[in-house]
Amino acid sequence: MSQKFIKNKNNNSKSEAYGKYYAKAVYDKNFIETEQLAEYIQSQASVKKSDIKATLDELGGALKHFFELGQKVRLDGIGIFKVGFSSIGVTKAEDCNAATITKRRVLFQPETTRVVVGQVTRTDGTVAQKYVTAKRLIMDVTFEEAHENTPIVTTPASPGSGD
C-alpha cells in the first residue's frame, strides 16, 4: 500500500505558483479507530488486543494529565506532544491572564533522524557528510498517483496479511 495523491493545479492568480501543479494527498474516508489499531498491534506483538486497547484508551487521559502539569510527552519512535495556545494581546502585563487565551491545541513534533545522503570534499581536503533530517514515521512511506475522480476507499489490512 502507498499514500495516494492527485495532481492539483494552483488557480490563485495572485500566487507566484499560479498555474503550477502540486501533489495533493488523498485520504481514505474512514478513520482507523482504536479497535483496529489494537488489532493490528496485536498481530505484530505478543500482547493481547484487550491489553493494547485498554492502554490506548488510557493514553488520552494520560496525555491530558501531563499537559495539565506543563509537561511535554515524548513517545519513542513517534514524536513529542505538547500544549499550544493563542491569546489576545493586551497592553498591560496585569491584564494578561488565562482569560486572554483564545485557542488551545495539541502540537505534535514527529521524531526525526539524520540520514546521510552523500559527502563533499572541502577545498582544504577534509570530507563533510551531506545529510537530510527525515521524519521517522513517514520516511519509508511510498507514494502512488490516484485518479482525480476516483474516490479512495480502502479497507484496513487484516492482521497477518503483510500489508
JSON list of C-alpha atoms in Angstrom, two decimals:
[
{"chain": "A", "resi": 1, "resn": "MET", "atom": "CA", "xyz": [0.00, 0.00, 0.00]},
{"chain": "A", "resi": 2, "resn": "SER", "atom": "CA", "xyz": [1.05, 3.59, -0.52]},
{"chain": "A", "resi": 3, "resn": "GLN", "atom": "CA", "xyz": [-0.13, 7.09, 0.26]},
{"chain": "A", "resi": 4, "resn": "LYS", "atom": "CA", "xyz": [-2.32, 8.24, -2.64]},
{"chain": "A", "resi": 5, "resn": "PHE", "atom": "CA", "xyz": [-2.13, 11.69, -4.21]},
{"chain": "A", "resi": 6, "resn": "ILE", "atom": "CA", "xyz": [-3.74, 13.63, -7.03]},
{"chain": "A", "resi": 7, "resn": "LYS", "atom": "CA", "xyz": [-2.36, 16.42, -9.22]},
{"chain": "A", "resi": 8, "resn": "ASN", "atom": "CA", "xyz": [-3.79, 19.73, -8.06]},
{"chain": "A", "resi": 9, "resn": "LYS", "atom": "CA", "xyz": [-3.46, 22.95, -10.10]},
{"chain": "A", "resi": 10, "resn": "ASN", "atom": "CA", "xyz": [-2.96, 26.25, -8.29]},
{"chain": "A", "resi": 11, "resn": "ASN", "atom": "CA", "xyz": [-5.72, 28.51, -9.65]},
{"chain": "A", "resi": 12, "resn": "ASN", "atom": "CA", "xyz": [-4.94, 31.51, -7.42]},
{"chain": "A", "resi": 13, "resn": "SER", "atom": "CA", "xyz": [-3.96, 34.19, -9.95]},
{"chain": "A", "resi": 14, "resn": "LYS", "atom": "CA", "xyz": [-2.35, 36.27, -7.16]},
{"chain": "A", "resi": 15, "resn": "SER", "atom": "CA", "xyz": [0.05, 33.49, -6.24]},
{"chain": "A", "resi": 16, "resn": "GLU", "atom": "CA", "xyz": [3.59, 33.15, -7.61]},
{"chain": "A", "resi": 17, "resn": "ALA", "atom": "CA", "xyz": [2.76, 29.48, -8.07]},
{"chain": "A", "resi": 18, "resn": "TYR", "atom": "CA", "xyz": [-0.27, 30.23, -10.28]},
{"chain": "A", "resi": 19, "resn": "GLY", "atom": "CA", "xyz": [-0.80, 27.57, -12.93]},
{"chain": "A", "resi": 20, "resn": "LYS", "atom": "CA", "xyz": [1.65, 25.11, -11.38]},
{"chain": "A", "resi": 21, "resn": "TYR", "atom": "CA", "xyz": [0.65, 21.60, -10.38]},
{"chain": "A", "resi": 22, "resn": "TYR", "atom": "CA", "xyz": [1.30, 20.13, -6.96]},
{"chain": "A", "resi": 23, "resn": "ALA", "atom": "CA", "xyz": [0.74, 16.71, -5.46]},
{"chain": "A", "resi": 24, "resn": "LYS", "atom": "CA", "xyz": [-2.16, 16.75, -3.00]},
{"chain": "A", "resi": 25, "resn": "ALA", "atom": "CA", "xyz": [-2.75, 13.93, -0.51]},
{"chain": "A", "resi": 26, "resn": "VAL", "atom": "CA", "xyz": [-5.90, 11.86, -0.86]},
{"chain": "A", "resi": 27, "resn": "TYR", "atom": "CA", "xyz": [-7.12, 10.04, 2.22]},
{"chain": "A", "resi": 28, "resn": "ASP", "atom": "CA", "xyz": [-9.47, 7.18, 2.80]},
{"chain": "A", "resi": 29, "resn": "LYS", "atom": "CA", "xyz": [-12.83, 8.49, 4.02]},
{"chain": "A", "resi": 30, "resn": "ASN", "atom": "CA", "xyz": [-12.66, 6.22, 7.07]},
{"chain": "A", "resi": 31, "resn": "PHE", "atom": "CA", "xyz": [-10.54, 6.62, 10.18]},
{"chain": "A", "resi": 32, "resn": "ILE", "atom": "CA", "xyz": [-8.58, 3.84, 11.80]},
{"chain": "A", "resi": 33, "resn": "GLU", "atom": "CA", "xyz": [-10.18, 3.55, 15.22]},
{"chain": "A", "resi": 34, "resn": "THR", "atom": "CA", "xyz": [-8.73, 2.26, 18.49]},
{"chain": "A", "resi": 35, "resn": "GLU", "atom": "CA", "xyz": [-10.15, -1.23, 17.90]},
{"chain": "A", "resi": 36, "resn": "GLN", "atom": "CA", "xyz": [-8.43, -1.60, 14.52]},
{"chain": "A", "resi": 37, "resn": "LEU", "atom": "CA", "xyz": [-5.19, -0.16, 15.83]},
{"chain": "A", "resi": 38, "resn": "ALA", "atom": "CA", "xyz": [-5.21, -2.60, 18.76]},
{"chain": "A", "resi": 39, "resn": "GLU", "atom": "CA", "xyz": [-5.93, -5.49, 16.40]},
{"chain": "A", "resi": 40, "resn": "TYR", "atom": "CA", "xyz": [-3.01, -4.54, 14.15]},
{"chain": "A", "resi": 41, "resn": "ILE", "atom": "CA", "xyz": [-0.60, -4.08, 17.07]},
{"chain": "A", "resi": 42, "resn": "GLN", "atom": "CA", "xyz": [-1.66, -7.46, 18.47]},
{"chain": "A", "resi": 43, "resn": "SER", "atom": "CA", "xyz": [-0.71, -9.08, 15.16]},
{"chain": "A", "resi": 44, "resn": "GLN", "atom": "CA", "xyz": [2.75, -7.50, 15.39]},
{"chain": "A", "resi": 45, "resn": "ALA", "atom": "CA", "xyz": [3.47, -8.14, 19.09]},
{"chain": "A", "resi": 46, "resn": "SER", "atom": "CA", "xyz": [2.96, -10.72, 21.80]},
{"chain": "A", "resi": 47, "resn": "VAL", "atom": "CA", "xyz": [0.39, -8.68, 23.72]},
{"chain": "A", "resi": 48, "resn": "LYS", "atom": "CA", "xyz": [-3.34, -9.36, 23.79]},
{"chain": "A", "resi": 49, "resn": "LYS", "atom": "CA", "xyz": [-5.65, -6.99, 21.94]},
{"chain": "A", "resi": 50, "resn": "SER", "atom": "CA", "xyz": [-7.65, -6.31, 25.11]},
{"chain": "A", "resi": 51, "resn": "ASP", "atom": "CA", "xyz": [-4.49, -5.13, 26.90]},
{"chain": "A", "resi": 52, "resn": "ILE", "atom": "CA", "xyz": [-3.47, -2.95, 23.97]},
{"chain": "A", "resi": 53, "resn": "LYS", "atom": "CA", "xyz": [-6.95, -1.44, 23.71]},
{"chain": "A", "resi": 54, "resn": "ALA", "atom": "CA", "xyz": [-7.02, -0.67, 27.43]},
{"chain": "A", "resi": 55, "resn": "THR", "atom": "CA", "xyz": [-3.65, 1.04, 27.13]},
{"chain": "A", "resi": 56, "resn": "LEU", "atom": "CA", "xyz": [-4.69, 3.08, 24.09]},
{"chain": "A", "resi": 57, "resn": "ASP", "atom": "CA", "xyz": [-7.95, 4.06, 25.82]},
{"chain": "A", "resi": 58, "resn": "GLU", "atom": "CA", "xyz": [-5.89, 5.42, 28.74]},
{"chain": "A", "resi": 59, "resn": "LEU", "atom": "CA", "xyz": [-3.43, 7.31, 26.53]},
{"chain": "A", "resi": 60, "resn": "GLY", "atom": "CA", "xyz": [-5.70, 10.35, 26.11]},
{"chain": "A", "resi": 61, "resn": "GLY", "atom": "CA", "xyz": [-6.21, 10.68, 29.84]},
{"chain": "A", "resi": 62, "resn": "ALA", "atom": "CA", "xyz": [-2.50, 10.28, 30.49]},
{"chain": "A", "resi": 63, "resn": "LEU", "atom": "CA", "xyz": [-1.63, 12.97, 27.92]},
{"chain": "A", "resi": 64, "resn": "LYS", "atom": "CA", "xyz": [-4.15, 15.36, 29.48]},
{"chain": "A", "resi": 65, "resn": "HIS", "atom": "CA", "xyz": [-2.73, 14.71, 32.95]},
{"chain": "A", "resi": 66, "resn": "PHE", "atom": "CA", "xyz": [0.82, 15.57, 31.91]},
{"chain": "A", "resi": 67, "resn": "PHE", "atom": "CA", "xyz": [-0.33, 18.54, 29.81]},
{"chain": "A", "resi": 68, "resn": "GLU", "atom": "CA", "xyz": [-2.02, 19.94, 32.91]},
{"chain": "A", "resi": 69, "resn": "LEU", "atom": "CA", "xyz": [1.34, 19.67, 34.68]},
{"chain": "A", "resi": 70, "resn": "GLY", "atom": "CA", "xyz": [3.00, 21.67, 31.88]},
{"chain": "A", "resi": 71, "resn": "GLN", "atom": "CA", "xyz": [4.90, 18.65, 30.58]},
{"chain": "A", "resi": 72, "resn": "LYS", "atom": "CA", "xyz": [5.78, 17.61, 27.04]},
{"chain": "A", "resi": 73, "resn": "VAL", "atom": "CA", "xyz": [5.28, 13.92, 26.24]},
{"chain": "A", "resi": 74, "resn": "ARG", "atom": "CA", "xyz": [7.72, 12.01, 24.03]},
{"chain": "A", "resi": 75, "resn": "LEU", "atom": "CA", "xyz": [6.64, 8.67, 22.57]},
{"chain": "A", "resi": 76, "resn": "ASP", "atom": "CA", "xyz": [9.71, 6.82, 21.26]},
{"chain": "A", "resi": 77, "resn": "GLY", "atom": "CA", "xyz": [9.54, 6.25, 17.51]},
{"chain": "A", "resi": 78, "resn": "ILE", "atom": "CA", "xyz": [6.60, 8.66, 17.20]},
{"chain": "A", "resi": 79, "resn": "GLY", "atom": "CA", "xyz": [7.44, 12.12, 18.48]},
{"chain": "A", "resi": 80, "resn": "ILE", "atom": "CA", "xyz": [6.65, 14.82, 21.02]},
{"chain": "A", "resi": 81, "resn": "PHE", "atom": "CA", "xyz": [3.21, 16.10, 22.03]},
{"chain": "A", "resi": 82, "resn": "LYS", "atom": "CA", "xyz": [2.75, 19.40, 23.88]},
{"chain": "A", "resi": 83, "resn": "VAL", "atom": "CA", "xyz": [0.13, 22.06, 24.52]},
{"chain": "A", "resi": 84, "resn": "GLY", "atom": "CA", "xyz": [-0.04, 25.12, 22.31]},
{"chain": "A", "resi": 85, "resn": "PHE", "atom": "CA", "xyz": [-2.36, 28.09, 22.51]},
{"chain": "A", "resi": 86, "resn": "SER", "atom": "CA", "xyz": [-3.11, 31.56, 21.19]},
{"chain": "A", "resi": 87, "resn": "SER", "atom": "CA", "xyz": [-4.05, 34.58, 23.25]},
{"chain": "A", "resi": 88, "resn": "ILE", "atom": "CA", "xyz": [-5.37, 38.09, 22.86]},
{"chain": "A", "resi": 89, "resn": "GLY", "atom": "CA", "xyz": [-2.71, 40.80, 23.05]},
{"chain": "A", "resi": 90, "resn": "VAL", "atom": "CA", "xyz": [-3.17, 43.27, 25.89]},
{"chain": "A", "resi": 91, "resn": "THR", "atom": "CA", "xyz": [-1.29, 46.47, 26.69]},
{"chain": "A", "resi": 92, "resn": "LYS", "atom": "CA", "xyz": [-0.75, 45.87, 30.43]},
{"chain": "A", "resi": 93, "resn": "ALA", "atom": "CA", "xyz": [1.03, 42.82, 31.86]},
{"chain": "A", "resi": 94, "resn": "GLU", "atom": "CA", "xyz": [-1.53, 42.55, 34.68]},
{"chain": "A", "resi": 95, "resn": "ASP", "atom": "CA", "xyz": [-4.31, 42.14, 32.08]},
{"chain": "A", "resi": 96, "resn": "CYS", "atom": "CA", "xyz": [-2.61, 39.11, 30.54]},
{"chain": "A", "resi": 97, "resn": "ASN", "atom": "CA", "xyz": [-4.16, 36.09, 32.22]},
{"chain": "A", "resi": 98, "resn": "ALA", "atom": "CA", "xyz": [-5.83, 32.75, 31.47]},
{"chain": "A", "resi": 99, "resn": "ALA", "atom": "CA", "xyz": [-8.96, 34.59, 30.27]},
{"chain": "A", "resi": 100, "resn": "THR", "atom": "CA", "xyz": [-6.97, 36.01, 27.33]},
{"chain": "A", "resi": 101, "resn": "ILE", "atom": "CA", "xyz": [-6.23, 32.52, 25.99]},
{"chain": "A", "resi": 102, "resn": "THR", "atom": "CA", "xyz": [-8.43, 32.03, 22.93]},
{"chain": "A", "resi": 103, "resn": "LYS", "atom": "CA", "xyz": [-7.43, 28.80, 21.21]},
{"chain": "A", "resi": 104, "resn": "ARG", "atom": "CA", "xyz": [-5.97, 25.61, 22.62]},
{"chain": "A", "resi": 105, "resn": "ARG", "atom": "CA", "xyz": [-4.39, 22.85, 20.61]},
{"chain": "A", "resi": 106, "resn": "VAL", "atom": "CA", "xyz": [-2.08, 19.89, 20.84]},
{"chain": "A", "resi": 107, "resn": "LEU", "atom": "CA", "xyz": [1.18, 20.39, 18.98]},
{"chain": "A", "resi": 108, "resn": "PHE", "atom": "CA", "xyz": [2.97, 17.39, 17.53]},
{"chain": "A", "resi": 109, "resn": "GLN", "atom": "CA", "xyz": [6.63, 17.26, 16.54]},
{"chain": "A", "resi": 110, "resn": "PRO", "atom": "CA", "xyz": [7.48, 13.98, 14.82]},
{"chain": "A", "resi": 111, "resn": "GLU", "atom": "CA", "xyz": [10.65, 12.15, 15.79]},
{"chain": "A", "resi": 112, "resn": "THR", "atom": "CA", "xyz": [13.39, 12.72, 13.26]},
{"chain": "A", "resi": 113, "resn": "THR", "atom": "CA", "xyz": [16.64, 11.06, 12.32]},
{"chain": "A", "resi": 114, "resn": "ARG", "atom": "CA", "xyz": [19.62, 12.21, 10.26]},
{"chain": "A", "resi": 115, "resn": "VAL", "atom": "CA", "xyz": [20.05, 10.32, 7.02]},
{"chain": "A", "resi": 116, "resn": "VAL", "atom": "CA", "xyz": [23.40, 10.61, 5.25]},
{"chain": "A", "resi": 117, "resn": "VAL", "atom": "CA", "xyz": [22.83, 11.26, 1.54]},
{"chain": "A", "resi": 118, "resn": "GLY", "atom": "CA", "xyz": [26.40, 11.76, 0.41]},
{"chain": "A", "resi": 119, "resn": "GLN", "atom": "CA", "xyz": [29.61, 13.56, 1.15]},
{"chain": "A", "resi": 120, "resn": "VAL", "atom": "CA", "xyz": [31.51, 16.60, -0.06]},
{"chain": "A", "resi": 121, "resn": "THR", "atom": "CA", "xyz": [35.25, 17.18, -0.15]},
{"chain": "A", "resi": 122, "resn": "ARG", "atom": "CA", "xyz": [36.04, 20.67, 1.05]},
{"chain": "A", "resi": 123, "resn": "THR", "atom": "CA", "xyz": [38.74, 22.84, -0.52]},
{"chain": "A", "resi": 124, "resn": "ASP", "atom": "CA", "xyz": [41.03, 22.09, 2.45]},
{"chain": "A", "resi": 125, "resn": "GLY", "atom": "CA", "xyz": [40.79, 18.34, 1.72]},
{"chain": "A", "resi": 126, "resn": "THR", "atom": "CA", "xyz": [38.50, 17.44, 4.64]},
{"chain": "A", "resi": 127, "resn": "VAL", "atom": "CA", "xyz": [35.32, 15.49, 3.99]},
{"chain": "A", "resi": 128, "resn": "ALA", "atom": "CA", "xyz": [31.91, 16.62, 5.20]},
{"chain": "A", "resi": 129, "resn": "GLN", "atom": "CA", "xyz": [28.79, 14.49, 5.17]},
{"chain": "A", "resi": 130, "resn": "LYS", "atom": "CA", "xyz": [25.66, 15.76, 3.45]},
{"chain": "A", "resi": 131, "resn": "TYR", "atom": "CA", "xyz": [22.50, 14.72, 5.23]},
{"chain": "A", "resi": 132, "resn": "VAL", "atom": "CA", "xyz": [18.79, 15.33, 5.47]},
{"chain": "A", "resi": 133, "resn": "THR", "atom": "CA", "xyz": [16.57, 15.19, 8.50]},
{"chain": "A", "resi": 134, "resn": "ALA", "atom": "CA", "xyz": [13.83, 12.61, 7.99]},
{"chain": "A", "resi": 135, "resn": "LYS", "atom": "CA", "xyz": [10.67, 12.12, 9.99]},
{"chain": "A", "resi": 136, "resn": "ARG", "atom": "CA", "xyz": [10.92, 8.52, 11.18]},
{"chain": "A", "resi": 137, "resn": "LEU", "atom": "CA", "xyz": [7.18, 7.77, 10.98]},
{"chain": "A", "resi": 138, "resn": "ILE", "atom": "CA", "xyz": [6.99, 8.55, 7.27]},
{"chain": "A", "resi": 139, "resn": "MET", "atom": "CA", "xyz": [10.49, 8.23, 5.86]},
{"chain": "A", "resi": 140, "resn": "ASP", "atom": "CA", "xyz": [9.75, 4.88, 4.18]},
{"chain": "A", "resi": 141, "resn": "VAL", "atom": "CA", "xyz": [6.20, 5.69, 3.05]},
{"chain": "A", "resi": 142, "resn": "THR", "atom": "CA", "xyz": [5.74, 5.21, -0.68]},
{"chain": "A", "resi": 143, "resn": "PHE", "atom": "CA", "xyz": [3.51, 7.37, -2.88]},
{"chain": "A", "resi": 144, "resn": "GLU", "atom": "CA", "xyz": [1.17, 6.48, -5.72]},
{"chain": "A", "resi": 145, "resn": "GLU", "atom": "CA", "xyz": [-0.91, 8.67, -8.01]},
{"chain": "A", "resi": 146, "resn": "ALA", "atom": "CA", "xyz": [-4.67, 8.29, -7.74]},
{"chain": "A", "resi": 147, "resn": "HIS", "atom": "CA", "xyz": [-7.17, 9.33, -10.38]},
{"chain": "A", "resi": 148, "resn": "GLU", "atom": "CA", "xyz": [-8.90, 12.63, -9.58]},
{"chain": "A", "resi": 149, "resn": "ASN", "atom": "CA", "xyz": [-12.45, 11.34, -9.95]},
{"chain": "A", "resi": 150, "resn": "THR", "atom": "CA", "xyz": [-11.90, 8.04, -8.20]},
{"chain": "A", "resi": 151, "resn": "PRO", "atom": "CA", "xyz": [-12.80, 8.05, -4.51]},
{"chain": "A", "resi": 152, "resn": "ILE", "atom": "CA", "xyz": [-10.17, 6.31, -2.43]},
{"chain": "A", "resi": 153, "resn": "VAL", "atom": "CA", "xyz": [-11.89, 3.63, -0.39]},
{"chain": "A", "resi": 154, "resn": "THR", "atom": "CA", "xyz": [-9.65, 1.11, 1.24]},
{"chain": "A", "resi": 155, "resn": "THR", "atom": "CA", "xyz": [-10.13, -1.38, 3.98]},
{"chain": "A", "resi": 156, "resn": "PRO", "atom": "CA", "xyz": [-7.55, -1.77, 6.73]},
{"chain": "A", "resi": 157, "resn": "ALA", "atom": "CA", "xyz": [-5.09, -4.58, 6.18]},
{"chain": "A", "resi": 158, "resn": "SER", "atom": "CA", "xyz": [-6.12, -7.61, 8.15]},
{"chain": "A", "resi": 159, "resn": "PRO", "atom": "CA", "xyz": [-3.67, -8.79, 10.80]},
{"chain": "A", "resi": 160, "resn": "GLY", "atom": "CA", "xyz": [-1.06, -11.10, 9.40]},
{"chain": "A", "resi": 161, "resn": "SER", "atom": "CA", "xyz": [-1.74, -10.10, 5.76]},
{"chain": "A", "resi": 162, "resn": "GLY", "atom": "CA", "xyz": [1.68, -8.48, 5.44]},
{"chain": "A", "resi": 163, "resn": "ASP", "atom": "CA", "xyz": [0.24, -5.12, 4.19]}
]
